[in-house]
Amino acid sequence: MDMRALIGDNLKRYRHRAGLTQEQLADLSGFSQFYITGLERGRRNPTLITVYEFATVLGVSHVDLVRPTRAWLKAQSKAATASRRTAKATRRGAS
């Protein structure tokens, strides 16, 4: 499970629910819009304190930002299955 992607997806979802743009979230949180973009794309590695601060601004629990949704788990499962199939096909082709 890629926690960076999970946190980024949840951050974006809760930001949208709050009706905020990345710029507005940046103003409220004190983090740069560039940093928020990186988080939402799963390219940044937030600290627990950062997760807590975003949760506070968004009015949710810090746990909400790290909790996988059913849809997220389903997408991860499909990606893992596809990866295993690709690896299996590659091994068969190398034989």
mmCIF file with all atom_site columns, C-alpha atoms in Angstrom:
data_model
loop_
_atom_site.group_PDB
_atom_site.id
_atom_site.type_symbol
_atom_site.label_atom_id
_atom_site.label_alt_id
_atom_site.label_comp_id
_atom_site.label_asym_id
_atom_site.label_entity_id
_atom_site.label_seq_id
_atom_site.pdbx_PDB_ins_code
_atom_site.Cartn_x
_atom_site.Cartn_y
_atom_site.Cartn_z
_atom_site.occupancy
_atom_site.B_iso_or_equiv
_atom_site.pdbx_formal_charge
_atom_site.auth_seq_id
_atom_site.auth_comp_id
_atom_site.auth_asym_id
_atom_site.auth_atom_id
_atom_site.pdbx_PDB_model_num
ATOM 1  C CA . MET A 1 1  ? 0.000   0.000   0.000   1.00 0.00 ? 1  MET A CA 1
ATOM 2  C CA . ASP A 1 2  ? 1.468   3.341   -1.029  1.00 0.00 ? 2  ASP A CA 1
ATOM 3  C CA . MET A 1 3  ? 0.711   5.604   1.929   1.00 0.00 ? 3  MET A CA 1
ATOM 4  C CA . ARG A 1 4  ? 1.790   8.707   0.034   1.00 0.00 ? 4  ARG A CA 1
ATOM 5  C CA . ALA A 1 5  ? -0.847  8.061   -2.635  1.00 0.00 ? 5  ALA A CA 1
ATOM 6  C CA . LEU A 1 6  ? -3.465  7.238   -0.006  1.00 0.00 ? 6  LEU A CA 1
ATOM 7  C CA . ILE A 1 7  ? -2.858  10.422  1.968   1.00 0.00 ? 7  ILE A CA 1
ATOM 8  C CA . GLY A 1 8  ? -2.778  12.458  -1.236  1.00 0.00 ? 8  GLY A CA 1
ATOM 9  C CA . ASP A 1 9  ? -6.083  11.028  -2.448  1.00 0.00 ? 9  ASP A CA 1
ATOM 10 C CA . ASN A 1 10 ? -7.719  11.635  0.925   1.00 0.00 ? 10 ASN A CA 1
ATOM 11 C CA . LEU A 1 11 ? -6.313  15.149  1.213   1.00 0.00 ? 11 LEU A CA 1
ATOM 12 C CA . LYS A 1 12 ? -7.711  16.033  -2.198  1.00 0.00 ? 12 LYS A CA 1
ATOM 13 C CA . ARG A 1 13 ? -11.099 14.451  -1.420  1.00 0.00 ? 13 ARG A CA 1
ATOM 14 C CA . TYR A 1 14 ? -11.487 16.309  1.882   1.00 0.00 ? 14 TYR A CA 1
ATOM 15 C CA . ARG A 1 15 ? -10.212 19.554  0.349   1.00 0.00 ? 15 ARG A CA 1
ATOM 16 C CA . HIS A 1 16 ? -12.898 19.292  -2.338  1.00 0.00 ? 16 HIS A CA 1
ATOM 17 C CA . ARG A 1 17 ? -15.547 18.494  0.289   1.00 0.00 ? 17 ARG A CA 1
ATOM 18 C CA . ALA A 1 18 ? -14.529 21.651  2.125   1.00 0.00 ? 18 ALA A CA 1
ATOM 19 C CA . GLY A 1 19 ? -14.898 23.608  -1.123  1.00 0.00 ? 19 GLY A CA 1
ATOM 20 C CA . LEU A 1 20 ? -11.280 24.751  -1.047  1.00 0.00 ? 20 LEU A CA 1
ATOM 21 C CA . THR A 1 21 ? -8.785  25.250  -3.840  1.00 0.00 ? 21 THR A CA 1
ATOM 22 C CA . GLN A 1 22 ? -5.169  24.280  -3.300  1.00 0.00 ? 22 GLN A CA 1
ATOM 23 C CA . GLU A 1 23 ? -4.368  27.978  -3.015  1.00 0.00 ? 23 GLU A CA 1
ATOM 24 C CA . GLN A 1 24 ? -6.974  28.472  -0.299  1.00 0.00 ? 24 GLN A CA 1
ATOM 25 C CA . LEU A 1 25 ? -5.742  25.412  1.601   1.00 0.00 ? 25 LEU A CA 1
ATOM 26 C CA . ALA A 1 26 ? -2.213  26.780  1.313   1.00 0.00 ? 26 ALA A CA 1
ATOM 27 C CA . ASP A 1 27 ? -3.317  30.099  2.816   1.00 0.00 ? 27 ASP A CA 1
ATOM 28 C CA . LEU A 1 28 ? -5.146  28.386  5.687   1.00 0.00 ? 28 LEU A CA 1
ATOM 29 C CA . SER A 1 29 ? -2.485  25.797  6.455   1.00 0.00 ? 29 SER A CA 1
ATOM 30 C CA . GLY A 1 30 ? 0.715   27.742  5.907   1.00 0.00 ? 30 GLY A CA 1
ATOM 31 C CA . PHE A 1 31 ? 2.048   25.132  3.484   1.00 0.00 ? 31 PHE A CA 1
ATOM 32 C CA . SER A 1 32 ? 2.825   26.111  -0.101  1.00 0.00 ? 32 SER A CA 1
ATOM 33 C CA . GLN A 1 33 ? 0.530   25.283  -2.978  1.00 0.00 ? 33 GLN A CA 1
ATOM 34 C CA . PHE A 1 34 ? 3.494   23.508  -4.586  1.00 0.00 ? 34 PHE A CA 1
ATOM 35 C CA . TYR A 1 35 ? 3.802   21.243  -1.526  1.00 0.00 ? 35 TYR A CA 1
ATOM 36 C CA . ILE A 1 36 ? 0.053   20.515  -1.518  1.00 0.00 ? 36 ILE A CA 1
ATOM 37 C CA . THR A 1 37 ? 0.181   19.604  -5.208  1.00 0.00 ? 37 THR A CA 1
ATOM 38 C CA . GLY A 1 38 ? 3.026   17.189  -4.499  1.00 0.00 ? 38 GLY A CA 1
ATOM 39 C CA . LEU A 1 39 ? 1.100   15.625  -1.620  1.00 0.00 ? 39 LEU A CA 1
ATOM 40 C CA . GLU A 1 40 ? -2.062  15.178  -3.668  1.00 0.00 ? 40 GLU A CA 1
ATOM 41 C CA . ARG A 1 41 ? -0.063  13.508  -6.442  1.00 0.00 ? 41 ARG A CA 1
ATOM 42 C CA . GLY A 1 42 ? 1.531   11.117  -3.950  1.00 0.00 ? 42 GLY A CA 1
ATOM 43 C CA . ARG A 1 43 ? 5.014   12.500  -4.573  1.00 0.00 ? 43 ARG A CA 1
ATOM 44 C CA . ARG A 1 44 ? 5.667   13.995  -1.142  1.00 0.00 ? 44 ARG A CA 1
ATOM 45 C CA . ASN A 1 45 ? 6.210   12.214  2.151   1.00 0.00 ? 45 ASN A CA 1
ATOM 46 C CA . PRO A 1 46 ? 4.259   14.086  4.844   1.00 0.00 ? 46 PRO A CA 1
ATOM 47 C CA . THR A 1 47 ? 5.142   13.847  8.511   1.00 0.00 ? 47 THR A CA 1
ATOM 48 C CA . LEU A 1 48 ? 2.526   12.900  11.077  1.00 0.00 ? 48 LEU A CA 1
ATOM 49 C CA . ILE A 1 49 ? 2.499   16.521  12.232  1.00 0.00 ? 49 ILE A CA 1
ATOM 50 C CA . THR A 1 50 ? 1.804   17.686  8.670   1.00 0.00 ? 50 THR A CA 1
ATOM 51 C CA . VAL A 1 51 ? -1.088  15.211  8.362   1.00 0.00 ? 51 VAL A CA 1
ATOM 52 C CA . TYR A 1 52 ? -2.469  16.461  11.680  1.00 0.00 ? 52 TYR A CA 1
ATOM 53 C CA . GLU A 1 53 ? -2.212  20.113  10.631  1.00 0.00 ? 53 GLU A CA 1
ATOM 54 C CA . PHE A 1 54 ? -4.036  19.511  7.338   1.00 0.00 ? 54 PHE A CA 1
ATOM 55 C CA . ALA A 1 55 ? -6.721  17.515  9.158   1.00 0.00 ? 55 ALA A CA 1
ATOM 56 C CA . THR A 1 56 ? -7.230  20.356  11.612  1.00 0.00 ? 56 THR A CA 1
ATOM 57 C CA . VAL A 1 57 ? -7.640  22.910  8.807   1.00 0.00 ? 57 VAL A CA 1
ATOM 58 C CA . LEU A 1 58 ? -10.072 20.613  6.964   1.00 0.00 ? 58 LEU A CA 1
ATOM 59 C CA . GLY A 1 59 ? -12.079 19.841  10.096  1.00 0.00 ? 59 GLY A CA 1
ATOM 60 C CA . VAL A 1 60 ? -11.486 16.085  9.978   1.00 0.00 ? 60 VAL A CA 1
ATOM 61 C CA . SER A 1 61 ? -9.546  13.610  12.067  1.00 0.00 ? 61 SER A CA 1
ATOM 62 C CA . HIS A 1 62 ? -5.937  12.904  11.165  1.00 0.00 ? 62 HIS A CA 1
ATOM 63 C CA . VAL A 1 63 ? -7.039  9.273   10.968  1.00 0.00 ? 63 VAL A CA 1
ATOM 64 C CA . ASP A 1 64 ? -9.395  10.202  8.099   1.00 0.00 ? 64 ASP A CA 1
ATOM 65 C CA . LEU A 1 65 ? -6.390  11.239  6.029   1.00 0.00 ? 65 LEU A CA 1
ATOM 66 C CA . VAL A 1 66 ? -4.681  7.857   6.436   1.00 0.00 ? 66 VAL A CA 1
ATOM 67 C CA . ARG A 1 67 ? -7.766  5.609   6.306   1.00 0.00 ? 67 ARG A CA 1
ATOM 68 C CA . PRO A 1 68 ? -8.230  3.801   2.993   1.00 0.00 ? 68 PRO A CA 1
ATOM 69 C CA . THR A 1 69 ? -11.673 3.971   1.389   1.00 0.00 ? 69 THR A CA 1
ATOM 70 C CA . ARG A 1 70 ? -13.301 0.916   -0.167  1.00 0.00 ? 70 ARG A CA 1
ATOM 71 C CA . ALA A 1 71 ? -12.803 2.430   -3.619  1.00 0.00 ? 71 ALA A CA 1
ATOM 72 C CA . TRP A 1 72 ? -9.119  3.034   -2.906  1.00 0.00 ? 72 TRP A CA 1
ATOM 73 C CA . LEU A 1 73 ? -8.613  -0.523  -1.665  1.00 0.00 ? 73 LEU A CA 1
ATOM 74 C CA . LYS A 1 74 ? -10.402 -1.913  -4.721  1.00 0.00 ? 74 LYS A CA 1
ATOM 75 C CA . ALA A 1 75 ? -8.210  0.147   -7.070  1.00 0.00 ? 75 ALA A CA 1
ATOM 76 C CA . GLN A 1 76 ? -5.057  -1.015  -5.255  1.00 0.00 ? 76 GLN A CA 1
ATOM 77 C CA . SER A 1 77 ? -6.203  -4.627  -5.502  1.00 0.00 ? 77 SER A CA 1
ATOM 78 C CA . LYS A 1 78 ? -6.782  -4.309  -9.252  1.00 0.00 ? 78 LYS A CA 1
ATOM 79 C CA . ALA A 1 79 ? -3.366  -2.699  -9.725  1.00 0.00 ? 79 ALA A CA 1
ATOM 80 C CA . ALA A 1 80 ? -1.667  -5.461  -7.732  1.00 0.00 ? 80 ALA A CA 1
ATOM 81 C CA . THR A 1 81 ? -3.451  -8.155  -9.752  1.00 0.00 ? 81 THR A CA 1
ATOM 82 C CA . ALA A 1 82 ? -2.411  -6.534  -13.028 1.00 0.00 ? 82 ALA A CA 1
ATOM 83 C CA . SER A 1 83 ? 1.178   -6.262  -11.786 1.00 0.00 ? 83 SER A CA 1
ATOM 84 C CA . ARG A 1 84 ? 1.264   -9.952  -10.849 1.00 0.00 ? 84 ARG A CA 1
ATOM 85 C CA . ARG A 1 85 ? -0.108  -10.908 -14.269 1.00 0.00 ? 85 ARG A CA 1
ATOM 86 C CA . THR A 1 86 ? 2.527   -8.816  -16.007 1.00 0.00 ? 86 THR A CA 1
ATOM 87 C CA . ALA A 1 87 ? 5.298   -10.362 -13.903 1.00 0.00 ? 87 ALA A CA 1
ATOM 88 C CA . LYS A 1 88 ? 4.008   -13.868 -14.598 1.00 0.00 ? 88 LYS A CA 1
ATOM 89 C CA . ALA A 1 89 ? 3.846   -13.198 -18.365 1.00 0.00 ? 89 ALA A CA 1
ATOM 90 C CA . THR A 1 90 ? 7.358   -11.755 -18.285 1.00 0.00 ? 90 THR A CA 1
ATOM 91 C CA . ARG A 1 91 ? 8.704   -14.846 -16.509 1.00 0.00 ? 91 ARG A CA 1
ATOM 92 C CA . ARG A 1 92 ? 7.015   -17.129 -19.057 1.00 0.00 ? 92 ARG A CA 1
ATOM 93 C CA . GLY A 1 93 ? 8.480   -15.095 -21.918 1.00 0.00 ? 93 GLY A CA 1
ATOM 94 C CA . ALA A 1 94 ? 11.994  -15.296 -20.440 1.00 0.00 ? 94 ALA A CA 1
ATOM 95 C CA . SER A 1 95 ? 11.892  -19.102 -20.266 1.00 0.00 ? 95 SER A CA 1
#
